[in-house]
Coordinates of C-alpha atoms in Angstrom, one line a residue:
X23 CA -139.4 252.9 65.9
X24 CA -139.6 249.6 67.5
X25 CA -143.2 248.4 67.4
X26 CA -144.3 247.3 70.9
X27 CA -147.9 245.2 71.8
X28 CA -150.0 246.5 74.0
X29 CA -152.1 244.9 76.8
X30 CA -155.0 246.4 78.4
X31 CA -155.9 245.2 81.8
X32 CA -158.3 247.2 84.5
X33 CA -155.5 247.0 87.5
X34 CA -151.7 246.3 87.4
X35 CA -149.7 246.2 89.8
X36 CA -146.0 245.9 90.1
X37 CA -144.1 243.7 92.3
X38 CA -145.7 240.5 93.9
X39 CA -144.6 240.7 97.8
X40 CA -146.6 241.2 100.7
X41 CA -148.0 244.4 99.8
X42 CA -148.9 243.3 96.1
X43 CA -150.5 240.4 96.4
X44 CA -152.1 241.3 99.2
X45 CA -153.6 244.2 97.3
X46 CA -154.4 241.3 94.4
X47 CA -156.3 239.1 96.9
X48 CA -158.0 241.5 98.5
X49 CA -159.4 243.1 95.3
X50 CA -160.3 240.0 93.5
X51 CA -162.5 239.0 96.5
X52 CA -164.2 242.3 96.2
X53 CA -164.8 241.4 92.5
X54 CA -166.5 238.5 92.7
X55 CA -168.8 239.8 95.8
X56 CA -169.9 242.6 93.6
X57 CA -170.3 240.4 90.3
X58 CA -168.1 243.2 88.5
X59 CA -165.8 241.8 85.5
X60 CA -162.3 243.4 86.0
X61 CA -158.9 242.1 85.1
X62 CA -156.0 242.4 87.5
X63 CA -152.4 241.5 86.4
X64 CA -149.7 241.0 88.8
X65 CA -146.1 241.3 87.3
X66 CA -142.8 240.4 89.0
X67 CA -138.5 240.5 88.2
X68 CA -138.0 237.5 89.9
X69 CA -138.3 234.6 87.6
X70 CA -140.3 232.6 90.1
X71 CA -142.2 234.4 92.8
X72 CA -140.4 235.0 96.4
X73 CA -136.9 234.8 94.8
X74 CA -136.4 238.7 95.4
X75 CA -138.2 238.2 98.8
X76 CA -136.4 239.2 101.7
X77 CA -137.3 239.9 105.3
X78 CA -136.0 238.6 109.0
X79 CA -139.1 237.5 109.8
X80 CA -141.1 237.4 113.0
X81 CA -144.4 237.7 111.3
X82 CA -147.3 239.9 113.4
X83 CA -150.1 237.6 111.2
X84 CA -152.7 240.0 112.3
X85 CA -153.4 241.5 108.4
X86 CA -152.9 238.3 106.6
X87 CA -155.2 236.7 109.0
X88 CA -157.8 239.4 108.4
X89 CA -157.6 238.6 104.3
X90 CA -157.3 235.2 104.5
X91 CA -158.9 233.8 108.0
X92 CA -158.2 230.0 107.2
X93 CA -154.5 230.8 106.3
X94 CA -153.0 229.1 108.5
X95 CA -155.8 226.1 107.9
X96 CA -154.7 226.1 104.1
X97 CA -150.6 226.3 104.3
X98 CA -149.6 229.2 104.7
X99 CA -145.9 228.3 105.0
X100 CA -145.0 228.8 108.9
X101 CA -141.5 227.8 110.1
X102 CA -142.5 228.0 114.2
X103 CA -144.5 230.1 116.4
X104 CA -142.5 232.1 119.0
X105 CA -142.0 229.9 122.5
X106 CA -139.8 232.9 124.0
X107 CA -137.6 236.2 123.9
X108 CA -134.6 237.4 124.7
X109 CA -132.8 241.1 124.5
X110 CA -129.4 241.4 124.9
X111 CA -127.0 244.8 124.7
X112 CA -123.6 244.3 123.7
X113 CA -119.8 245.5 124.6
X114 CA -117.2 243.9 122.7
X115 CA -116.8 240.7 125.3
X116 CA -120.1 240.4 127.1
X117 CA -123.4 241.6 127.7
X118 CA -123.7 245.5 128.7
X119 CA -125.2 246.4 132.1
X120 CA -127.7 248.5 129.8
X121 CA -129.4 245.1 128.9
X122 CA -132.6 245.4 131.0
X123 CA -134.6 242.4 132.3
X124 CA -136.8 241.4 129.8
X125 CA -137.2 242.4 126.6
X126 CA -139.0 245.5 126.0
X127 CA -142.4 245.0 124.8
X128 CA -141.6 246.0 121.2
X129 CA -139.4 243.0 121.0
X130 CA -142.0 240.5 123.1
X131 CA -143.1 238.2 120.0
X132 CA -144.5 235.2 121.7
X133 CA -147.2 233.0 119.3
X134 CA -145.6 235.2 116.7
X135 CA -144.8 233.2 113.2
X136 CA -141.7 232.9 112.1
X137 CA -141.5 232.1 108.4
X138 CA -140.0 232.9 105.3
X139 CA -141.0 235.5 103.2
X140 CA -140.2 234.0 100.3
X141 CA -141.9 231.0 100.6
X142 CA -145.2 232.9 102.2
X143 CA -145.3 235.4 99.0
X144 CA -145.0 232.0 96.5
X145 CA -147.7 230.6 99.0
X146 CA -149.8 234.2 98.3
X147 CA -149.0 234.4 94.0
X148 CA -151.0 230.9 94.2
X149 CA -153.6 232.2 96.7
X150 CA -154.0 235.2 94.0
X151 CA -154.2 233.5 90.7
X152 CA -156.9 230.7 92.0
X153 CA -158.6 234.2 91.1
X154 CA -160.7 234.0 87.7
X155 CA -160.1 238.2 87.6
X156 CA -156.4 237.6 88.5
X157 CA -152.8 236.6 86.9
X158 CA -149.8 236.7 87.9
X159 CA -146.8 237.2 85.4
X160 CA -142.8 236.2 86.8
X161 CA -139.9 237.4 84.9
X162 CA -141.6 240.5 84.0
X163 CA -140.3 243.6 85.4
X164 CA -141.9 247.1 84.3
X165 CA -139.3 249.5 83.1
X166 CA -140.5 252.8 82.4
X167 CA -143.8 254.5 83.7
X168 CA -146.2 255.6 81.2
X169 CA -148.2 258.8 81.4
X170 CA -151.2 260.0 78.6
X171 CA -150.8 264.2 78.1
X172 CA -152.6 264.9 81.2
X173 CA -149.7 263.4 83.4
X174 CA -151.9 260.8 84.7
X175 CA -150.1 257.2 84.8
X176 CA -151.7 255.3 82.2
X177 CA -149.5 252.0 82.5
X178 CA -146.3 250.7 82.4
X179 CA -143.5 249.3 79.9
X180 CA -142.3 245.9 80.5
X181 CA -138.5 245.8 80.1
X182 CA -136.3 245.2 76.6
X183 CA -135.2 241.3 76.6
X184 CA -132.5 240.1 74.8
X185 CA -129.9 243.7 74.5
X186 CA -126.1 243.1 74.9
X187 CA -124.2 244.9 76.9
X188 CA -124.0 248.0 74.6
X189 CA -127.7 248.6 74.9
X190 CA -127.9 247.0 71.1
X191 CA -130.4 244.2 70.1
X192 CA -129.0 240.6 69.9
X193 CA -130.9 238.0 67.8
X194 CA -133.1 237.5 69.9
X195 CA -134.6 240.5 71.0
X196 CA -137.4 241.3 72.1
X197 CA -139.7 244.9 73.0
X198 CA -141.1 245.1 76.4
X199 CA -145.0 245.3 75.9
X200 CA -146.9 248.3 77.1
X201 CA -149.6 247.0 79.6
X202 CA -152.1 249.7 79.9
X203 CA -154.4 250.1 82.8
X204 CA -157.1 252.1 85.2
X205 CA -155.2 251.1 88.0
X206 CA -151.3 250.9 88.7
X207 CA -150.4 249.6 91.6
X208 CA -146.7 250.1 92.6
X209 CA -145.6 247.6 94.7
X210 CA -141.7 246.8 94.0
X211 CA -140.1 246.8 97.3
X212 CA -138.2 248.8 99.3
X213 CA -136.4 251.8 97.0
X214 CA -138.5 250.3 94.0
X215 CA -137.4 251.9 91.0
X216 CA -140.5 253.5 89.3
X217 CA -142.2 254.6 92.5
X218 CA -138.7 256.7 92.5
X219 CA -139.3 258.2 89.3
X220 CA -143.3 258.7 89.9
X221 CA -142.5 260.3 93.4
X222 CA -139.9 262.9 92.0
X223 CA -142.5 263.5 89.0
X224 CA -145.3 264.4 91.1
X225 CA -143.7 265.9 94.3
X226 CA -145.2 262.9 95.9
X227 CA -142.8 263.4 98.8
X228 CA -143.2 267.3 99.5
X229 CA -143.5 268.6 102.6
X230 CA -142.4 265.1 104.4
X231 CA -139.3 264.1 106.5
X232 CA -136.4 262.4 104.0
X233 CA -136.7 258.7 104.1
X234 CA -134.1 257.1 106.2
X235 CA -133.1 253.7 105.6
X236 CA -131.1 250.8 106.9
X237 CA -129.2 247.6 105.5
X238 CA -130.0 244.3 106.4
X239 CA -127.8 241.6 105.9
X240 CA -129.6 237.8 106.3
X241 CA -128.1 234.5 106.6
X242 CA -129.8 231.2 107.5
X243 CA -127.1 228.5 109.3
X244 CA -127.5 225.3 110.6
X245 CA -126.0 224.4 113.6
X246 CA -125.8 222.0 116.4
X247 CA -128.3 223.4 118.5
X248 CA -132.5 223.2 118.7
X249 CA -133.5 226.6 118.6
X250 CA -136.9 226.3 117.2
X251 CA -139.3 229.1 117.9
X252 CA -136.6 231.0 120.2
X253 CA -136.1 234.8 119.2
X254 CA -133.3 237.2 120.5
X255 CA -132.4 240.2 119.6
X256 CA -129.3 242.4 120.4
X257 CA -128.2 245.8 120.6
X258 CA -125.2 247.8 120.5
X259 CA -121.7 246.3 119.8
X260 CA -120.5 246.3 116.6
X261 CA -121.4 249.4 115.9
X262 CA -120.4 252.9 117.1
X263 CA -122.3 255.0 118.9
X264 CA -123.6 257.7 116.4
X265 CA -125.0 254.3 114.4
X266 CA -128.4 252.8 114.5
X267 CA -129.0 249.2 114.5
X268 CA -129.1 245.8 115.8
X269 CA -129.2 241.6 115.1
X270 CA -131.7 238.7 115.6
X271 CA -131.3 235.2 115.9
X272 CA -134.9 233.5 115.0
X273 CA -134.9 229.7 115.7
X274 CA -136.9 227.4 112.7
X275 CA -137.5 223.6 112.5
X276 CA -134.2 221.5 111.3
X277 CA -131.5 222.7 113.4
X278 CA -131.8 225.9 111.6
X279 CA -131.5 230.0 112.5
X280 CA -132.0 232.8 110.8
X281 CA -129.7 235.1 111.4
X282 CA -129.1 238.9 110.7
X283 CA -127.7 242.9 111.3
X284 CA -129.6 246.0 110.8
X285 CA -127.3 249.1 110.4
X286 CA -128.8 252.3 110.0
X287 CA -127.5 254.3 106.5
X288 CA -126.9 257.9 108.6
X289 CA -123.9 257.3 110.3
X290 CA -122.2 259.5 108.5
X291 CA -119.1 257.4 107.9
X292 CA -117.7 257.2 104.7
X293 CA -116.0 253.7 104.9
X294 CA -118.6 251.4 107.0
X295 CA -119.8 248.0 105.9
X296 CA -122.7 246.8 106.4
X297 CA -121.6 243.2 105.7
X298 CA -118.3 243.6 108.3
X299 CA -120.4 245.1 110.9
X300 CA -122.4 241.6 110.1
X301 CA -119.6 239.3 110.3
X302 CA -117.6 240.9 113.5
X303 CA -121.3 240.5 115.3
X304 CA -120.8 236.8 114.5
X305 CA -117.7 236.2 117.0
X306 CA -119.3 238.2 120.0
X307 CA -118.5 235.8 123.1
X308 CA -122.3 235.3 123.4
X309 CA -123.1 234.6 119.2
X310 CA -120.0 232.5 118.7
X311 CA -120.9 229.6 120.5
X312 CA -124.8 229.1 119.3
X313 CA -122.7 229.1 115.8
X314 CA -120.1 226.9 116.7
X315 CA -119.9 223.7 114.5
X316 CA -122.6 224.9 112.2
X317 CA -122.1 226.5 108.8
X318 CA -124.0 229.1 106.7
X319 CA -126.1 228.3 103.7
X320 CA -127.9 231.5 102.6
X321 CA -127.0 234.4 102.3
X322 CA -128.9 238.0 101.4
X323 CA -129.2 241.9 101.5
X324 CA -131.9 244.2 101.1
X325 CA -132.4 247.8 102.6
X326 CA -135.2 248.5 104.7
X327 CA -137.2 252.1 104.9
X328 CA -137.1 253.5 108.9
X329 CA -138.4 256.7 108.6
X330 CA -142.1 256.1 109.8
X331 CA -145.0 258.3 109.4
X332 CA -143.3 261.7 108.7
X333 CA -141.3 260.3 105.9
X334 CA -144.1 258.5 103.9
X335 CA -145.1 260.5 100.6
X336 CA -148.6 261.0 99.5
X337 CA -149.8 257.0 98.9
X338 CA -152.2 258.4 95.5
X339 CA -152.6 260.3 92.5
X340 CA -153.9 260.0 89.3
X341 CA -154.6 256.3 88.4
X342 CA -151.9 255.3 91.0
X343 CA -151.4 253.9 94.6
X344 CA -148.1 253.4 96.7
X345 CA -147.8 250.3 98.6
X346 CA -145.5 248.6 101.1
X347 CA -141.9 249.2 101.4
X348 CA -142.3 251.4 98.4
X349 CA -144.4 253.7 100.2
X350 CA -142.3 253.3 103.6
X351 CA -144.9 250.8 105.5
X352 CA -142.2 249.9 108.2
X353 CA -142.4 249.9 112.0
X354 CA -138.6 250.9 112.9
X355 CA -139.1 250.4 116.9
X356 CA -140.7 246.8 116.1
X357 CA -138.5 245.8 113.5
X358 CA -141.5 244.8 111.9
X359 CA -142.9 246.0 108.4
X360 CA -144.7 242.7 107.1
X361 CA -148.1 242.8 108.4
X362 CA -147.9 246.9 107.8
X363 CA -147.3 246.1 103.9
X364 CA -150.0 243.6 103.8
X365 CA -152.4 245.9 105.3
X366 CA -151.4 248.7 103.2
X367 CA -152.4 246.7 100.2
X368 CA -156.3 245.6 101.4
X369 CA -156.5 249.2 102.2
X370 CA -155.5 250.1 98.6
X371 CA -157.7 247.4 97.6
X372 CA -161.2 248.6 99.1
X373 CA -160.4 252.3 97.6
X374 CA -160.1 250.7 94.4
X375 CA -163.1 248.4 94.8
X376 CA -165.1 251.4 95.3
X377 CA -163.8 253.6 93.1
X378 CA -164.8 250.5 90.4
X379 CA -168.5 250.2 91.5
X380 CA -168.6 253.8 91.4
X381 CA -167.7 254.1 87.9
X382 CA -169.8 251.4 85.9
X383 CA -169.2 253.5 82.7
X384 CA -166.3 251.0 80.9
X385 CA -165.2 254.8 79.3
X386 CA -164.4 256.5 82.2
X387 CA -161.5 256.5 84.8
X388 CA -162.5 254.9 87.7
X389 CA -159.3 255.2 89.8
X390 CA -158.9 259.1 89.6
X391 CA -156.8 261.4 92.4
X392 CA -159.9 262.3 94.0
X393 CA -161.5 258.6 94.2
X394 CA -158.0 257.2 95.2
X395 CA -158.2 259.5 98.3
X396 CA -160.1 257.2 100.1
X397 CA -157.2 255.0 100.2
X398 CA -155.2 257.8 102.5
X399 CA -158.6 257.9 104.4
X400 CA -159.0 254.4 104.9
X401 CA -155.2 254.2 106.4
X402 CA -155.7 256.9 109.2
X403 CA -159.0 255.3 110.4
X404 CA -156.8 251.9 110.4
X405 CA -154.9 250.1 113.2
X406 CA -152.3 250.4 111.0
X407 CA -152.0 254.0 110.9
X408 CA -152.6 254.2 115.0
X409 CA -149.5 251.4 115.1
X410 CA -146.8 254.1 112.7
X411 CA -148.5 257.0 114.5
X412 CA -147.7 255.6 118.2
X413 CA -143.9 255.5 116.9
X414 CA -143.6 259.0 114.5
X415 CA -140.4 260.2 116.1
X416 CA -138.8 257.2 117.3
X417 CA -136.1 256.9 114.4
X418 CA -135.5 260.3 113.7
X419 CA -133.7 260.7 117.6
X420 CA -131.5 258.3 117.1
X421 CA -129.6 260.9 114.2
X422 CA -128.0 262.6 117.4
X423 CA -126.6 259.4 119.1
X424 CA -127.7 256.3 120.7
X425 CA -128.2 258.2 124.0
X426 CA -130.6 260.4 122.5
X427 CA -132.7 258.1 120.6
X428 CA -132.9 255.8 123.7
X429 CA -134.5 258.4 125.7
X430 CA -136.9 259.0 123.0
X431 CA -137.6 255.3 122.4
X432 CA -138.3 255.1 126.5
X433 CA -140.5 258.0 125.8
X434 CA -142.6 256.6 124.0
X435 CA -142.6 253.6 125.4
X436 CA -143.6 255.0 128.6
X437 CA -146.1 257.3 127.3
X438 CA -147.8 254.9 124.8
X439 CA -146.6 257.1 121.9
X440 CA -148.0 260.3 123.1
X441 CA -144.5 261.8 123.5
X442 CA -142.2 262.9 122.2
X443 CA -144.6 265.2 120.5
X444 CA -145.0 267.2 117.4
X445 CA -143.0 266.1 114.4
X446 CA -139.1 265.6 114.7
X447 CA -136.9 266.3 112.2
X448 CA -134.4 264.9 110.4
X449 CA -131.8 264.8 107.5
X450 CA -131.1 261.8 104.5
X451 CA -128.6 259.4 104.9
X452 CA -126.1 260.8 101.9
X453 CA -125.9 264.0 103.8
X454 CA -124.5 263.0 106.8
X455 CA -121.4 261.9 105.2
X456 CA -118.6 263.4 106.5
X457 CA -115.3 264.0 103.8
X458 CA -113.0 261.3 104.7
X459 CA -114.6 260.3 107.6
X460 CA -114.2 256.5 108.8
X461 CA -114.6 254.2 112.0
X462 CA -112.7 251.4 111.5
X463 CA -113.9 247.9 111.6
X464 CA -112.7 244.7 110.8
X465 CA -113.4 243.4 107.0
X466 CA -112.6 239.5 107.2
X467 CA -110.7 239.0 104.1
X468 CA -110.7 235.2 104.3
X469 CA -113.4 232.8 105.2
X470 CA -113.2 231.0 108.6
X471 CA -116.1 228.7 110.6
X472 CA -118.0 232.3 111.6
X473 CA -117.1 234.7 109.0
X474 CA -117.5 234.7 105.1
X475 CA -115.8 237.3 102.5
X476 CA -118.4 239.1 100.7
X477 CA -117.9 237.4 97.0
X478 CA -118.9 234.2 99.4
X479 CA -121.9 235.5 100.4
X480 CA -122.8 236.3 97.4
X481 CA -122.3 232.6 95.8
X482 CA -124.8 232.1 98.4
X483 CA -127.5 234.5 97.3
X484 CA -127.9 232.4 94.5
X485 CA -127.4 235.6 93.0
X486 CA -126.7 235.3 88.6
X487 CA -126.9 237.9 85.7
X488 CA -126.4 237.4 82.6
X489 CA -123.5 239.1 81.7
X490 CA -124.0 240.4 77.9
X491 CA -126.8 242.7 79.2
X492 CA -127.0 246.0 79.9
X493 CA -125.4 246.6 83.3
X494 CA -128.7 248.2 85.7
X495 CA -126.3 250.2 87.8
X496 CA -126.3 253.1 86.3
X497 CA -123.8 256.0 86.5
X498 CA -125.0 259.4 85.5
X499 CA -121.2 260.8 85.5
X500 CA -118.4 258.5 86.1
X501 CA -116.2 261.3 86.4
X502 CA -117.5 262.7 89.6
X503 CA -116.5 258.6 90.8
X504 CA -112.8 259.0 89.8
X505 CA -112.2 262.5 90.8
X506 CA -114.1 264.5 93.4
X507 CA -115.8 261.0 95.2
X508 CA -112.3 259.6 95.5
X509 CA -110.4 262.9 97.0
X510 CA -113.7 263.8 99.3
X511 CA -115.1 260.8 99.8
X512 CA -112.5 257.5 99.3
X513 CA -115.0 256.0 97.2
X514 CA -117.5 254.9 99.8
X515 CA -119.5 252.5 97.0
X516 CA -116.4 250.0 97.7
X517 CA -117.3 249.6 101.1
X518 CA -121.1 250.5 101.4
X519 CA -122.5 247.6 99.1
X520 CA -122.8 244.5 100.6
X521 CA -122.2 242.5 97.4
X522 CA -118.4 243.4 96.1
X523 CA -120.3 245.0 93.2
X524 CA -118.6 248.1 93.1
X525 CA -114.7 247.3 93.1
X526 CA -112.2 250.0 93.2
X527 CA -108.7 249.3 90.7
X528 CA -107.2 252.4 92.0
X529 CA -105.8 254.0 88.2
X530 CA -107.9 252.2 86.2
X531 CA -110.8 253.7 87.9
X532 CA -114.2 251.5 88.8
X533 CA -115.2 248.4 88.3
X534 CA -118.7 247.7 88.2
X535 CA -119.8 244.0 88.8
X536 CA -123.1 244.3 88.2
X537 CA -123.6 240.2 88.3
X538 CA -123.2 239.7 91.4
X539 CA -125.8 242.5 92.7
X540 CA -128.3 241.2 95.1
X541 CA -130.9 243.9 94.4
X542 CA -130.5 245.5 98.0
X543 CA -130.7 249.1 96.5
X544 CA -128.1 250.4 99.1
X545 CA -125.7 252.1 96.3
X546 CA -128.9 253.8 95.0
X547 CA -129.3 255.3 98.5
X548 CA -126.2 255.6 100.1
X549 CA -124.0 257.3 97.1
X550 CA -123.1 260.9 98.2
X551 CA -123.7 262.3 94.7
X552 CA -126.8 260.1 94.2
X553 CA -125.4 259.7 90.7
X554 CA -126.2 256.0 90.5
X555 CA -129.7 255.0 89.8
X556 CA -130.7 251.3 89.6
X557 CA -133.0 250.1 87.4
X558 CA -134.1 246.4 86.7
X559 CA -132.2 244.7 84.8
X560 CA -133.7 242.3 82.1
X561 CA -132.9 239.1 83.9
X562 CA -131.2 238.1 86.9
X563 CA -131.0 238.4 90.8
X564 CA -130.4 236.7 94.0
X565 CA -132.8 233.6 94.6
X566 CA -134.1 233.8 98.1
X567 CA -136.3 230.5 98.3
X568 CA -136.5 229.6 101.9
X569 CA -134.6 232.7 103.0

């Protein structure tokens, strides 16, 4: 039995991004106006905070300006404001007569912020641990929920440091610690790994649309060109028809962009990549030339939860809240999920604070199911809710074509969100798979001045594991992968992930290159079989600083 230490702290919550520090900073203020002495812990994989940070971004600022009113007084890291739109549809050698006039008023961003998420959550982990009741821990990622004998979540286990790649100890090894707590607050991210677990434990998502997710692939260039504070966005080509999606070009100081594709994962097609679709966008006659002469210089991936309101699971239980991307905080139609995350975690925060001075008894639960229920409360009386409400059914349409989900999306445009009505339908991305069903599109095997091969990407992710560790991809039965995946399927992992992680040696089976994962959780998702579960691994990932 390995002996483990144990820290007790009132709130913990896991994952510092928007959503969790946000939730930090919010609750600490609370604290201190009550005079109540609490302890909150914030814990993170990266190993400096923002490195597993990843978003477009045109930042709506309207929930970090409600925490922190002086933000942008005190340096909260913002790249430009947005001087102007544009919204362009696609063919494959123009601009489609479907692009209308101006851009729709989803897409109309001007005085926006365009920033990095990255930097703004290392700008927030020092916001939250100028705190007295707050720290914040990097390079510690929770591994394993822990319950006491009623079921209720009574902490979490920091993950094993120092294990080979056999799962056995090295010399120097070391137990994760079992941080115990009234409060935990899951905030990992979009697919986060323990909010998985909890949400299959409790039935958290019963009686709720599947989630349906997409795959963003980011790069930041510098070209020739000023761009700074321009925004476009396009639509359509490269991707088929039955496919949701789209790409942005934001404009920041320095002669740089950022730069990125959105694919929906319900396609159905068994061979599409997410990081070709990327790269073909790239030579469009119209994205070409703002490129030309310039070169790439990051490079990331993460998945992003579409769904909307119908697919978010119950956001409480026993001595737990759901935050963020975990809990599917995401505006699909606005491409926006930021501010939604950040709000999502003051919301969590004044259910807490209350719960707190409603318990001053130091023996009792404070954060029970029925106290936590004021968190779901405070969300429906919230801008935030009225925001995902307005947009309920706009993904879910576009599962029957682009035609369909554009008359849907004009809808409720139109109608302010009041149609289409009721709640639509719809069915998880690793069902729609069709057996050996593919829609070619061009994979650029060599680099060029537009397109990069996928292990070049990854070199610049930053992305680095240590390889005598326990791979984190893990298979539940490798011989569904070489034997009914590879006659129904072709092995869609080879194609899906956006990070040559998974790499097909035809006889000798699959190769699983777990270094150079960039923690998108897109096999986790996408595998038909959903056979492969990732979990954190003890060290390692992609370093998104200024991405």
């Amino acid at each position: 039995m390995v002996e483990r230490e144990t820290l007790p702290v009132d709130v913990l919550v896991v994952g510092a991004g928007p959503s969790g520090l946000s939730f930090a900073i919010s609750l600490a203020q609370s604290f201190e106006e009550q005079g109540l002495e609490k302890m909150i812990l914030v814990i993170d994989k990266a190993g400096e905070f923002g490195h597993h940070t990843l978003s477009g971004a045109v930042l709506d600022p309207r929930a970090l300006l409600e925490l922190l009113p002086s933000a942008e007084a005190d340096g909260f890291p913002i790249e430009a404001k947005v001087l102007g739109d544009k919204f362009w549809m696609f063919t494959e050698t123009g601009k489609s007569l479907m692009t209308p006039p101006k851009p729709p008023k989803p897409f109309q961003n001007k005085g926006k912020w365009i920033v990095s998420a990255a930097d703004a959550v290392a700008w927030m982990a020092e916001k939250a641990d100028s705190y007295e009741c707050c720290e914040v821990y990097p390079s510690t990622s929770g591994a394993e929920v822990l319950y006491d004998d009623s079921g209720r979540v009574r902490g979490v286990r920091t993950v094993d440091m120092g294990l080979d790649n056999s799962g056995k100890p090295k010399s120097n090894f070391e137990p994760g610690m079992d941080i115990e707590a009234d409060l935990v607050v899951f905030a990992e991210g979009t697919r986060g790994s323990l909010a998985k677990g909890l949400m299959a434990k409790h039935d958290l998502e019963k009686g709720c649309n599947p989630q349906l997710w997409g795959v963003g692939i980011k790069e930041i260039w510098e070209v020739e060109h000023d761009l700074e504070g321009q925004v476009i966005h396009t639509g359509l080509w490269p991707l088929p028809r039955d496919c949701y999606g789209g790409a942005w070009i934001y404009g920041m100081p320095n002669n740089r962009l950022s730069i990125g594709f959105v694919s929906g994962m319900d396609h159905g097609d068994v061979s599409f990549d997410y990081h070709a679709v990327m790269q073909s966008w790239k030579k469009h006659p119209m994205i070409a030339p703002i490129l030309k002469g310039g070169k790439m210089i990051k490079y990331g991936a993460k998945t992003v939860p579409e769904g909307g309101l119908f697919s978010m699971p119950k956001l409480y239980g026993d001595g737990f809240v759901l935050l963020g991307d975990s809990a599917g905080f995401m505006n699909a139609q606005r491409l926006k999920g930021l501010h939604l995350a950040m709000k999502s975690g003051m919301l969590a925060a004044d259910a807490a604070a209350a719960a707190f001075k409603a318990t001053p008894d130091e023996g009792d639960h404070a954060c029970t199911d029925a106290a936590l229920a004021a968190y779901d409360q405070n969300f429906r009386a919230s801008w935030a809710f009225e925001e995902l409400y307005g947009v309920r059914n706009f993904r879910q349409g576009f599962q029957k074509g682009f035609l369909s989900g554009a008359v849907g999306a004009a809808m409720i445009m139109v109608t302010g969100g009041k149609l289409p009505g009721g709640r639509k339908g719809c069915e998880s991305d690793h069902e729609r798979y069709k057996l050996k069903r593919s829609v070619s599109i061009e994979r650029p095997d060599n680099n060029n001045d537009l397109q990069s091969d996928r292990l070049t990407s990854v070199f610049h992710s930053g992305s680095i594991h240590e390889e005598d560790q326990p791979c984190h991809l893990v298979i539940s039965d490798p011989d569904i992968c070489t034997s009914r995946c590879t006659e129904e399927y072709g092995n869609p992992c080879q194609h899906f992930c956006p990070a040559e992680v998974y790499e097909w040696l035809g006889d000798e089976g699959l190769r699983v290159n777990f270094s150079n994962c960039v923690h998108c959780k897109t096999c986790d998702i996408a595998d038909p079989y959903q056979i492969i579960d990732w979990v954190v691994p003890a060290e390692g990932g992609p370093v998104y600083t200024g991405m």
